[in-house]
Structures are given as C-alpha cells and as structure tokens.
C-alpha cells in the first residue's frame, strides 16, 4: 500500500495543475464553461488528496501529522477544503486561478520528498501532537487561501480602471477584501491554539514551554503579523491594499516557518524534514 | 503621556520591533538576542502598553455590555419598517438577540444585541497575554539541573537546586526500561525512582517518562536521556577504591593506576581490553563474571555486565502555572472570536404606530450590511412605499 502514495500524489498534482490551467484559460477566454471544468478538476484533486490522507492514516495507524510530508499533505488538503468552501459560499470560483498555484507548488514538494513510513519517536507520541498540528493545519489552510485572495485583490486593484482588463472576471474588491479578512479572522484563533498547545506540550516533553527555537520563534512572528493585521483593521480601518499586503506578508511568514526554518534554521523541530 | 503609552501606534512599533529582533535572532543565533536588555526592554514596554490599553478600554467595554434600551440614541440614521413592535421583538429573539425595551412617554426604545463573546474576545486575549508575560517573568527564576546515575545508585540533586531543596536531597534510581509498542518500535523510556528531600522519602517507586514528567510540588523531573554502562569491579589493586564498581561508557577508557581499561560492544559481544605503557595490550570477549589481570601484582578487573544509566532533568516550575492559566484564557478567547462579531439593533417606535424605525450598529461595515440585508429580507421598508 505504501507504494500507492506516490502515484496518487502525482494524480493529485496533475488535477491541481489542470485546474490551474483551466482557470487561467477561462480567465483569458472569459468562458464560464471552462471555469466549470476547472472546478471539476479541483474536486478531483480534493478527492485524490483525501484518498492520500486516508491511505497515509491507514499506513501509520493515526492522523497524518507526524512529519513534514504528512503536515504538507494535510496543509494542502485544508487549503483545498477552505477554497471549495469559499468558492461555494461567496461564489468566487475565479479566485481558483490564484489558489491552485499554491496547492500545486506544495504538491510538487510533496512528490519530491521521502514518503516512507518511519517509526514515530517517543517525544512525538503524545495527544498534544494531534491538537497542536491539527490547529496549525486549519490555520495555515485559511492563511494560504487568504493570501491567494489578497493577491487577486492586488491584481484587480491595479487593473480596476482598465475596462478591457480581464480582472473584471474576479469578484469585487470589496468581496475579495472581506473574504481575505474573514479567513484570517478564522485562521488566527487556530494559530493561537497551535502556539499554546505547542508550548504546553514543550513543557511536558522538553521541560520548557518556550525555548526560542527557530520554529517557535517564527510561529510567533507569524502570529504577530496576523495580530497586526487584525489590530490595524479594527482600530485604524486598514482595508484594501494595505490589508492585502499584510496578508501577503503573513503568508510569507507561514511559508518561512514551514519550509525556511525546516531547511535553513535547524532546531528542536528538525525532525520535520 | 498615558494616551501615547496605551496607543496602538506604540503597540504596532513594539510588535514590529519584537518581530524584527526575533527574525534577526533566528538568523544569527550566536548573538543571543533574546537575553539582551534591548529585547527585554521591548517586552516590558509591550507589557506596559498592553496593560494600560486593556485597563483603559475595560470601563467602556463594561458600559457597552450593560447598555440599556434607554440609552438607544435618538440622533442616528433610522429606517422605517412596516412591522409592529411585538413582531419585531419576536423576530429578534428568534435571531438570538438579547432584547430589552423601555417606554419613554409616547416612544418605545428597543435595544437588541448579539455577539457579546466576540466583543469580549480581544480583551480576554489581551488579559491572557498579560498573564502569560507575568508568568514568563516569574519563570525566569526557575532553575534546572541534571541527575545522572546507574540503576541502583542514589545521586544527589544538582548544585543549581541545592538552594531550593537542601543538600541532603537525592534520587535513588530503581529501574530504567525502554518500552516497545506492538510493532516493536520504541514507545518510551521510563525511569523508576525514589525521591528524597532533605533525607526524607517523599515519593516512592514513582516513574518519569518522555512526555510525562513526574511532578512534586514545584518540581518536575524529566526523562532526559539514557545510556548503557559497562559495570566493572577492580580487586586487589592498591590504587583503586576498595569494593567499588565502575560504570564506564562503551569504548571510553577507565584508568586504574598504570592500566587503561576499555570495554567495547562488538555486535552484542563484550570485548574487555587492558593496556599499559609496558606490556602489549591484552583482551578477550567476556561474559559477566570473567576477569582479566591488571599489571599490578594480584590486581584484576572483573566484568559484571551492562547496566542502564539514566539522565533525569530536575526543574523548578515557578511561574509555569501562571503561564498555563494565560494559555487557557488565550484558547478560550480564541474560541470566543469564533462566536461572531458584536452587533446591535436600535429600534424606536411610537406606541400608536404600526411601524418601527431601525438602526443597525456594528463597528464593522460588512456586519451592518449583513444586518440590513437580513432586515430587508424579512420586513418591508416604509420609505419604499411597499
């Protein structure tokens, strides 16, 4: 069964890439039928993503949250679910053009790393792991889609006055701004839960609730950026372009926390890759 | 001055500065920026900023939470709807609004509010951060140290903790086990021990393992590491301690007089070797009880077997419960955020009129729009003449 993971992942990647290409084509051709085809590719990708998550769960006998591959897999899954949800709720299918590259990029990383099932080290055999990493998956999934929506906002904002531009296929700036904000509003509490449960777990496992480990520090930096986003929005009315840039900055911190720290700044979370 | 100390501007600056230093500290870890005075000052300044801001906001929050229908302002933009007061109140209650009303002369004022948890969430989060920071400051006085010993040994507390628990505090290591799961993979490492504080046995045959430290009052004992030692006994030597066993790590030398003794684990078989500066090195595979002569006349070393060697970390935990209290509040506030944003309907109506004048209030324009849409869907606007 372990060998089935890679082919399924390749098909999942192909589906997300296919969705991206059809979204791009529908955007260029302003064709709703092609966009509907792109949506179907998203559903196929999500179906395959779910299949890999379930397969991995069976292989390891638990939730796939123990290492970098499993986290990445769940991260893509969460982002895809969040996208499908907002696509249906806010009728913003065109945003798929910006979400799919994120999903495809992480999927490319997933097919390129070691997928073998390794024994879980004793420090990771804790109920805290499930809560800590699940919260991170939900938060990161929301932030990924918020980032894509913010990019859509910035592009639309730039070309808004060009009546011939295809950006008019995108939802209104107001909707894009509001959805990007709502996703951060939902994601930040989960990021808080991730930080808190991680700290409690660290106290039990390592004897210190905070060690300024690079992963911890960058998770805190990410939290600070998104906290800044909400504060400036609530208190100073930061909306639109400035809020979108903060969302982009926040997701850059997310990506660095996940990839950058794992590869460039080894610490106590080094078992992730 | 107070305005500046509690300002968002200062908060943004401090958050940005703390984030910037944190970024640099992870890139240049040798600088130890987190222990620098600059960083500590920023954190203290952030604490003061957050504290004053929270204290300043609390009275207004209290007022908002205890607003009454009589406080519904008359001077606001109201829209007339074709609905009687009872129907509107019933509908608001159906929408899970907390409704209160008051009759002032010929006019009835209605206040309907929802999302109190969401309103309090940021303030609870601020308080939780303050508590976490207080706990973190308290926990700076925590000390920790290591107790290392073989099974059967009693080892004193580390010097760092003697001040807390006295000189006659020690741990008697009773057993160490590697625990395996059904797939024969390592599940955990467990040390059993007796704990003595000031020569008094306070915990008997207790255990500590990874992820489950042993707690005693303000002390935690962690399973930090382990090893296996080769147990040797030297007899007949004038330089070795009499009747004492040596526990030596694999492949590391033990010097007894002119002799250097090494035990190597070669694929599960133990090889004991003795060397000195005069004779060629001599050695043999050994079983427990086998002995090898030393260079000193009548002296010999006996291999007794391997024994587990456990490393325990002993730590005080002053401030940690306070931090954990802050953590619980932070999680609670996070959940409160998800309970929806605060909103109010202000309603004015005359006793003898079959219409209500409604104003939708929220700090968020989108929420106001949502409320207005909800109203329009349910009730007809008078202004549109429907």
XYZ file of C-alpha atoms in Angstrom:
659
model
C 0.000 0.000 0.000
C 2.910 2.341 0.730
C 3.772 2.339 -2.980
C 0.330 3.694 -3.877
C 1.067 7.042 -2.260
C 3.318 8.434 -4.973
C 1.052 7.680 -7.979
C -1.910 9.140 -6.101
C 0.122 12.233 -5.273
C 1.130 12.644 -8.915
C -2.526 12.409 -9.986
C -3.440 14.924 -7.276
C -0.734 17.294 -8.509
C -1.931 16.828 -12.086
C -5.508 17.623 -11.037
C -4.486 20.831 -9.226
C -2.258 21.857 -12.150
C -5.073 21.015 -14.567
C -7.459 23.143 -12.514
C -4.951 25.989 -12.636
C -4.581 25.743 -16.415
C -8.341 25.683 -16.969
C -8.825 28.598 -14.576
C -6.159 30.530 -16.486
C -7.758 29.639 -19.809
C -11.249 30.541 -18.602
C -9.866 33.829 -17.300
C -8.250 34.601 -20.607
C -11.206 33.425 -22.719
C -13.837 34.723 -20.257
C -15.578 31.420 -20.607
C -17.800 30.138 -17.776
C -17.919 26.597 -19.170
C -14.147 26.242 -18.964
C -14.251 27.624 -15.442
C -16.784 24.987 -14.524
C -14.369 22.376 -15.921
C -11.617 23.867 -13.739
C -13.892 23.473 -10.713
C -14.346 19.808 -11.552
C -10.564 19.417 -11.607
C -10.432 20.971 -8.148
C -12.937 18.411 -6.884
C -10.940 15.585 -8.452
C -7.782 16.964 -6.826
C -9.519 17.217 -3.477
C -10.853 13.661 -3.844
C -7.347 12.349 -4.559
C -5.931 14.472 -1.748
C -8.475 12.914 0.632
C -7.521 9.462 -0.659
C -3.818 10.049 0.122
C -4.664 11.430 3.567
C -6.785 8.332 4.314
C -4.173 5.980 2.882
C -1.448 7.574 4.982
C -3.692 7.378 8.057
C -4.128 3.648 7.490
C -0.377 3.183 6.945
C 0.650 4.937 10.143
C -2.403 3.960 12.196
C -3.359 7.528 13.114
C -3.733 11.066 11.864
C -1.092 12.016 9.275
C 0.510 14.823 11.284
C 3.862 13.385 12.386
C 6.413 14.751 9.920
C 6.923 17.318 7.189
C 5.347 15.210 4.456
C 2.251 14.439 6.489
C 1.873 18.039 7.586
C 2.298 19.273 3.996
C -0.279 16.771 2.797
C -2.790 17.894 5.420
C -1.954 21.551 4.730
C -2.827 21.180 1.015
C -5.967 19.279 1.967
C -7.081 22.018 4.388
C -6.355 24.783 1.860
C -8.340 22.917 -0.819
C -11.289 22.427 1.563
C -11.204 26.117 2.545
C -11.122 27.123 -1.118
C -14.045 24.873 -2.051
C -15.981 26.323 0.895
C -15.428 29.987 -0.006
C -15.925 29.237 -3.679
C -19.398 27.924 -2.945
C -20.309 30.382 -0.206
C -19.089 33.572 -1.888
C -19.308 32.449 -5.495
C -15.673 33.273 -6.141
C -14.558 30.457 -8.368
C -12.304 32.794 -10.386
C -10.018 33.086 -7.365
C -9.031 29.477 -8.061
C -6.556 30.954 -10.522
C -4.547 32.183 -7.517
C -5.244 29.352 -5.075
C -4.290 26.479 -7.393
C -0.636 27.534 -7.849
C -0.223 27.456 -4.056
C -1.704 23.956 -3.854
C 0.303 22.769 -6.852
C 3.573 24.209 -5.515
C 3.214 22.403 -2.184
C 2.170 19.241 -4.056
C 5.363 19.429 -6.141
C 7.331 19.493 -2.891
C 5.304 16.537 -1.588
C 6.138 14.301 -4.566
C 9.822 15.189 -4.277
C 10.397 14.158 -0.648
C 10.687 10.841 1.171
C 7.246 9.258 1.635
C 8.347 6.181 3.553
C 6.644 5.412 6.831
C 9.137 5.759 9.686
C 8.620 4.910 13.361
C 7.427 7.876 15.382
C 9.918 8.993 18.035
C 8.740 8.829 21.670
C 8.628 12.621 22.067
C 6.017 12.775 19.292
C 3.834 10.062 20.807
C 1.549 12.496 22.556
C -2.075 13.537 22.315
C -0.826 17.128 22.200
C 0.583 16.445 18.753
C -2.873 15.877 17.249
C -4.285 19.120 18.694
C -1.150 21.183 18.022
C -0.673 20.133 14.403
C -4.400 19.999 13.528
C -4.728 23.607 14.659
C -1.704 24.512 12.513
C -3.229 22.756 9.500
C -6.504 24.685 9.801
C -4.699 27.998 10.379
C -2.254 27.508 7.505
C -5.021 26.336 5.167
C -7.006 29.510 5.892
C -3.944 31.739 5.518
C -2.979 30.126 2.200
C -6.374 30.905 0.687
C -6.410 34.359 2.284
C -3.054 35.014 0.636
C -4.363 33.922 -2.767
C -7.434 36.128 -2.348
C -5.194 39.046 -1.315
C -3.076 38.550 -4.460
C -6.296 38.557 -6.502
C -7.234 41.799 -4.738
C -3.908 43.472 -5.505
C -4.055 42.477 -9.180
C -7.641 43.577 -9.545
C -6.908 46.830 -7.745
C -4.115 47.612 -10.185
C -6.194 46.985 -13.311
C -9.584 48.023 -11.976
C -9.809 51.147 -14.136
C -8.920 49.344 -17.344
C -12.346 48.452 -18.740
C -10.849 45.935 -21.171
C -8.929 44.093 -18.471
C -9.893 40.555 -17.568
C -9.664 41.320 -13.865
C -13.363 42.144 -14.019
C -13.898 38.376 -14.055
C -12.800 38.428 -10.414
C -15.232 39.212 -7.582
C -15.497 42.831 -6.481
C -12.643 44.382 -4.492
C -14.943 44.648 -1.503
C -15.739 40.931 -1.546
C -12.077 39.994 -2.042
C -11.021 42.214 0.854
C -13.742 40.874 3.126
C -13.076 37.204 2.322
C -9.330 37.626 2.810
C -10.040 39.226 6.181
C -12.586 36.583 7.223
C -10.102 33.814 6.509
C -7.504 35.498 8.711
C -10.139 36.084 11.351
C -10.832 32.335 11.392
C -7.194 31.289 10.995
C -5.696 33.386 13.788
C -7.565 31.697 16.676
C -6.322 28.350 15.390
C -2.790 29.722 15.154
C -3.178 30.825 18.789
C -4.302 27.314 19.718
C -1.320 25.906 17.821
C 1.111 28.131 19.727
C -0.484 27.450 23.108
C -0.751 23.670 22.718
C 2.786 23.580 21.340
C 4.048 25.456 24.390
C 2.178 23.193 26.822
C 3.468 20.115 25.041
C 7.017 21.529 25.060
C 6.746 21.989 28.820
C 5.901 18.299 29.235
C 8.305 16.965 26.623
C 11.316 19.274 26.797
C 10.937 20.891 30.194
C 10.383 24.401 28.905
C 7.237 25.979 27.485
C 9.290 28.352 25.384
C 12.853 27.852 24.177
C 13.129 30.406 21.354
C 13.593 27.502 18.991
C 13.549 28.884 15.385
C 10.241 27.141 14.626
C 8.628 28.543 17.774
C 10.024 31.984 17.105
C 8.826 32.063 13.527
C 5.397 30.776 14.528
C 5.264 33.693 16.984
C 6.387 36.117 14.261
C 3.589 34.788 12.029
C 1.129 35.284 14.874
C 2.374 38.840 15.418
C 1.951 39.707 11.723
C -1.632 38.448 11.651
C -2.373 40.093 15.021
C -1.099 43.315 13.491
C -3.409 42.734 10.525
C -6.477 42.475 12.764
C -5.460 45.362 15.020
C -4.815 47.748 12.180
C -8.070 46.701 10.564
C -10.213 47.019 13.697
C -8.593 50.071 15.195
C -7.231 52.015 12.238
C -9.542 50.829 9.496
C -6.746 49.284 7.405
C -8.541 47.744 4.467
C -7.986 47.073 0.819
C -4.452 47.339 -0.476
C -2.668 47.762 2.860
C -4.555 44.847 4.396
C -3.829 42.725 1.320
C -0.094 43.419 1.622
C -0.206 42.431 5.301
C -1.930 39.189 4.321
C 0.865 38.537 1.795
C 3.467 39.281 4.473
C 1.702 36.944 6.898
C 1.711 34.090 4.419
C 5.380 34.722 3.642
C 5.979 34.191 7.375
C 3.877 30.998 7.246
C 5.922 29.641 4.342
C 9.200 30.552 6.010
C 8.051 28.933 9.267
C 7.177 25.744 7.412
C 9.886 25.462 4.760
C 12.537 28.065 5.528
C 13.008 27.165 9.181
C 12.901 23.424 8.471
C 15.656 23.622 5.871
C 17.711 26.657 6.888
C 17.442 27.025 10.654
C 17.721 23.656 12.376
C 16.353 23.424 15.890
C 14.233 21.175 18.042
C 11.661 20.804 15.248
C 14.288 19.422 12.838
C 12.553 16.035 12.669
C 10.002 17.679 10.352
C 12.188 17.165 7.282
C 1.515 60.669 28.047
C -0.935 57.919 29.063
C -2.521 58.233 25.658
C 0.827 57.546 23.991
C 1.729 54.665 26.340
C -1.550 52.919 25.613
C -1.636 53.831 21.932
C -1.962 51.471 19.015
C 0.863 53.344 17.328
C 3.237 52.330 20.112
C 1.848 48.778 20.070
C 2.484 48.498 16.329
C 6.026 49.809 16.773
C 6.758 47.412 19.639
C 5.266 44.406 17.853
C 7.261 45.261 14.719
C 10.455 45.723 16.765
C 9.973 42.449 18.674
C 9.266 40.646 15.393
C 12.323 42.217 13.719
C 14.658 41.257 16.577
C 13.184 37.742 16.597
C 13.865 37.404 12.877
C 17.477 38.510 13.340
C 17.894 36.298 16.394
C 16.938 33.180 14.451
C 19.322 34.078 11.632
C 22.215 34.970 13.991
C 21.590 32.664 16.971
C 25.040 33.251 18.481
C 24.094 36.866 19.263
C 21.679 35.539 21.944
C 19.346 38.466 21.284
C 16.512 37.027 23.373
C 18.557 37.520 26.531
C 19.674 41.025 25.589
C 18.490 44.065 27.525
C 17.107 45.615 24.362
C 14.778 42.701 23.796
C 13.753 42.529 27.449
C 13.039 46.253 27.490
C 10.869 45.905 24.400
C 8.905 43.089 26.027
C 8.458 45.117 29.232
C 7.369 48.140 27.164
C 4.898 45.928 25.295
C 3.579 44.655 28.628
C 3.035 48.226 29.864
C 1.455 49.264 26.557
C -0.910 46.291 26.532
C -1.687 46.656 30.245
C -2.580 50.353 30.104
C -4.546 49.862 26.888
C -6.535 46.995 28.480
C -7.225 48.936 31.670
C -8.260 51.977 29.640
C -10.690 50.004 27.500
C -12.325 47.978 30.292
C -14.746 50.700 31.553
C -16.046 51.317 28.024
C -16.448 47.574 27.496
C -18.312 47.284 30.782
C -20.610 50.116 29.719
C -21.276 48.533 26.357
C -22.071 45.181 27.936
C -24.512 46.832 30.317
C -26.212 49.169 27.883
C -29.923 49.525 28.343
C -32.710 50.337 25.954
C -32.992 53.842 27.447
C -29.505 54.552 26.055
C -30.558 53.987 22.479
C -29.724 57.323 20.817
C -32.447 59.223 19.072
C -29.949 61.071 16.883
C -28.964 58.434 14.359
C -29.890 57.303 10.877
C -33.073 55.281 11.258
C -35.015 53.472 8.559
C -38.750 52.915 8.924
C -40.046 49.363 8.506
C -43.557 48.117 8.125
C -43.625 45.980 11.233
C -45.252 46.219 14.638
C -43.182 46.183 17.796
C -44.242 42.720 19.044
C -43.466 41.039 15.724
C -40.094 42.733 15.541
C -39.161 41.717 19.085
C -40.300 38.151 18.427
C -38.186 38.060 15.261
C -35.129 39.490 17.042
C -35.439 36.881 19.760
C -35.738 34.226 17.084
C -32.451 35.564 15.694
C -30.969 35.039 19.171
C -30.649 38.703 20.036
C -30.779 39.807 23.650
C -33.682 42.244 23.647
C -34.621 44.945 26.139
C -37.167 47.719 25.733
C -38.287 50.819 27.562
C -41.226 53.169 27.181
C -40.387 56.861 27.330
C -43.587 58.884 27.025
C -45.067 58.116 23.650
C -41.885 56.479 22.381
C -40.623 52.941 22.892
C -36.929 52.246 22.636
C -35.649 48.753 21.916
C -32.078 47.583 22.181
C -31.216 44.175 20.690
C -27.644 42.933 20.898
C -25.763 39.805 19.907
C -22.128 38.649 19.892
C -21.084 39.629 23.422
C -18.493 36.870 23.481
C -16.993 38.222 20.270
C -16.940 41.702 21.802
C -15.035 40.485 24.854
C -12.687 38.175 22.925
C -9.913 40.696 22.112
C -9.911 41.967 25.710
C -9.740 38.444 27.137
C -6.888 37.720 24.710
C -5.072 40.857 25.901
C -5.520 39.807 29.528
C -4.269 36.313 28.684
C -1.149 37.807 27.070
C -0.537 39.912 30.174
C -0.864 36.837 32.384
C 1.488 34.862 30.115
C 4.056 37.661 30.286
C 3.779 37.846 34.091
C 4.205 34.054 34.307
C 7.132 34.176 31.900
C 8.829 36.842 34.027
C 8.249 34.726 37.138
C 9.606 31.648 35.402
C 12.899 33.437 34.732
C 13.800 32.496 38.311
C 13.431 28.790 37.508
C 16.500 26.620 37.801
C 17.240 23.208 36.435
C 19.981 20.649 36.556
C 20.695 17.026 35.769
C 20.788 13.917 37.902
C 22.677 11.098 36.232
C 23.064 7.651 37.616
C 23.021 3.927 37.109
C 20.215 1.722 38.241
C 20.719 1.077 41.940
C 22.601 4.299 42.587
C 21.495 7.237 44.707
C 22.516 10.528 43.179
C 22.406 13.955 44.837
C 20.441 16.876 43.427
C 22.389 19.125 41.077
C 24.165 22.086 42.659
C 21.715 24.509 40.989
C 18.840 23.054 43.036
C 20.550 22.587 46.395
C 19.446 26.075 47.414
C 15.816 25.082 46.838
C 15.737 21.595 48.295
C 18.719 21.313 50.672
C 21.983 19.408 50.482
C 20.501 16.069 51.512
C 18.071 15.728 48.646
C 18.673 12.924 46.186
C 17.161 10.471 43.747
C 17.559 6.724 44.070
C 17.292 5.168 40.624
C 15.435 1.877 40.885
C 14.984 0.869 37.275
C 15.238 2.046 33.693
C 13.349 0.470 30.816
C 12.938 1.044 27.122
C 9.267 0.367 26.363
C 8.287 -1.001 22.947
C 4.930 -0.873 21.182
C 3.125 -3.683 19.315
C 5.337 -3.150 16.262
C 8.452 -3.464 18.420
C 9.231 0.218 17.888
C 10.487 2.326 20.791
C 7.454 3.778 22.523
C 9.068 5.437 25.521
C 11.872 5.422 28.083
C 10.871 5.029 31.707
C 12.887 5.546 34.878
C 11.565 4.390 38.249
C 12.970 6.090 41.295
C 12.597 7.108 44.912
C 12.738 10.800 45.690
C 14.272 12.061 48.924
C 14.001 15.689 50.038
C 16.234 16.518 52.995
C 16.762 12.809 53.667
C 13.009 12.186 53.822
C 11.418 9.809 51.329
C 8.694 11.910 49.689
C 7.905 9.780 46.635
C 8.393 6.047 46.493
C 8.736 3.923 43.363
C 7.449 6.673 41.099
C 8.252 6.944 37.415
C 9.062 9.554 34.827
C 8.934 9.122 31.078
C 9.094 11.191 27.913
C 6.045 13.497 27.720
C 5.004 12.542 31.258
C 7.387 14.140 33.762
C 6.991 13.389 37.440
C 5.644 16.373 39.363
C 6.266 17.031 43.030
C 5.144 20.363 44.445
C 7.002 22.990 42.423
C 9.386 20.494 40.899
C 9.288 18.478 37.691
C 11.546 15.538 36.931
C 12.001 14.731 33.255
C 13.363 11.690 31.448
C 16.093 13.497 29.549
C 18.425 10.863 28.203
C 19.830 7.420 28.830
C 22.779 5.194 28.112
C 24.077 1.784 28.971
C 27.238 1.405 31.048
C 29.644 -1.496 31.419
C 29.945 -2.424 35.058
C 33.461 -3.388 36.177
C 34.913 -4.353 39.535
C 38.603 -3.888 40.316
C 40.022 -6.051 43.113
C 43.484 -6.423 44.625
C 44.646 -3.025 43.472
C 46.257 -0.558 45.828
C 45.155 2.443 43.780
C 41.524 1.546 43.100
C 38.762 2.256 45.550
C 38.074 -0.927 47.512
C 34.788 -2.774 46.975
C 33.622 -0.330 44.372
C 32.154 -0.938 40.933
C 32.896 1.292 37.993
C 30.300 2.054 35.344
C 32.018 3.090 32.154
C 30.527 4.129 28.816
C 31.087 1.962 25.762
C 34.548 2.397 24.198
C 35.653 5.023 26.720
C 38.720 4.327 28.876
C 38.944 3.825 32.643
C 42.365 4.430 34.168
C 43.369 2.393 37.221
C 46.979 3.060 38.186
C 49.101 2.330 35.125
C 46.317 0.419 33.365
C 43.777 1.665 30.876
C 40.646 -0.472 30.697
C 38.186 -0.334 27.800
C 35.009 -2.337 27.126
C 33.677 -2.397 23.565
C 30.312 -3.720 22.465
C 31.083 -5.623 19.243
C 27.753 -6.658 17.775
C 26.359 -7.615 21.150
C 29.552 -9.360 22.374
C 31.587 -7.526 25.001
C 35.322 -7.222 24.476
C 37.372 -6.268 27.539
C 40.850 -4.838 26.912
C 43.611 -3.815 29.312
C 46.696 -1.873 28.245
C 49.627 -0.176 29.929
C 52.757 1.541 28.788
C 54.979 -1.534 29.155
C 53.169 -4.667 28.016
C 51.257 -5.221 24.795
C 47.513 -4.675 25.109
C 45.618 -7.813 26.060
C 41.937 -8.519 25.841
C 39.183 -11.105 25.427
C 35.446 -11.461 24.848
C 33.833 -11.613 28.262
C 30.693 -12.808 29.981
C 29.550 -11.439 33.341
C 31.962 -12.780 35.974
C 35.001 -13.097 33.666
C 38.162 -11.391 34.915
C 41.398 -10.097 33.405
C 44.644 -9.473 35.288
C 45.981 -5.950 35.649
C 49.686 -5.016 35.546
C 49.827 -4.576 39.315
C 50.573 -7.903 41.012
C 47.413 -9.571 42.338
C 45.069 -6.985 40.857
C 42.316 -7.872 38.408
C 39.281 -6.397 36.729
C 36.025 -8.363 36.615
C 33.306 -7.680 34.069
C 29.930 -7.642 35.881
C 27.619 -6.892 32.945
C 25.887 -3.871 31.427
C 23.606 -1.618 33.353
C 21.234 1.177 32.372
C 22.299 4.734 33.043
C 19.522 7.294 33.185
C 19.771 11.065 32.854
C 16.976 12.964 34.591
C 16.407 16.691 34.423
C 15.138 18.274 37.618
C 13.471 21.644 37.236
C 11.595 24.099 39.407
C 8.424 25.453 37.869
C 7.718 28.788 39.438
C 5.515 30.833 37.130
C 4.610 27.952 34.846
C 1.093 27.508 36.326
C 0.550 31.247 35.780
C 1.658 30.892 32.163
C -0.678 27.921 31.763
C -3.556 29.981 33.151
C -2.765 32.565 30.485
C -2.710 29.804 27.871
C -6.151 28.579 28.915
C -7.511 32.122 28.658
C -5.866 32.546 25.248
C -7.579 29.403 23.949
C -10.908 30.470 25.468
C -10.597 33.902 23.856
C -9.739 32.265 20.520
C -12.976 30.318 20.708
C -14.827 33.491 21.675
C -13.562 35.185 18.495
C -15.329 32.494 16.504
C -18.682 33.179 18.227
C -19.474 36.066 15.898
C -18.969 39.818 15.904
C -20.858 42.128 18.196
C -23.853 43.970 16.731
C -26.869 45.944 17.921
C -30.256 46.860 16.534
C -31.543 50.173 17.815
C -35.271 50.497 17.429
C -37.575 53.470 18.001
C -41.334 53.253 17.670
C -44.365 55.173 18.736
C -46.964 53.485 20.892
C -49.781 54.120 18.432
C -47.845 53.440 15.194
C -47.584 50.175 13.290
C -44.024 50.841 12.206
C -40.546 50.651 13.677
C -37.523 52.808 12.997
C -34.418 50.669 12.973
C -30.717 51.446 13.002
C -28.111 48.716 12.541
C -24.960 49.218 14.602
C -21.617 47.473 14.376
C -18.017 48.643 14.170
C -17.734 46.576 11.011
C -19.437 47.962 7.904
C -19.896 44.494 6.419
C -21.742 43.340 9.535
C -24.014 46.385 9.216
C -24.697 45.411 5.615
C -25.481 41.845 6.669
C -27.904 43.126 9.303
C -29.597 45.457 6.841
C -29.949 42.668 4.293
C -31.497 40.455 6.929
C -33.988 43.178 7.803
C -34.868 43.880 4.177
C -35.474 40.214 3.518
C -37.893 39.968 6.407
C -39.633 43.333 6.590
C -40.641 45.911 4.041
C -39.137 49.369 4.154
C -41.682 52.102 4.687
C -39.659 54.601 2.713
C -40.016 52.493 -0.429
C -43.752 52.642 -0.054
C -44.233 48.901 -0.090
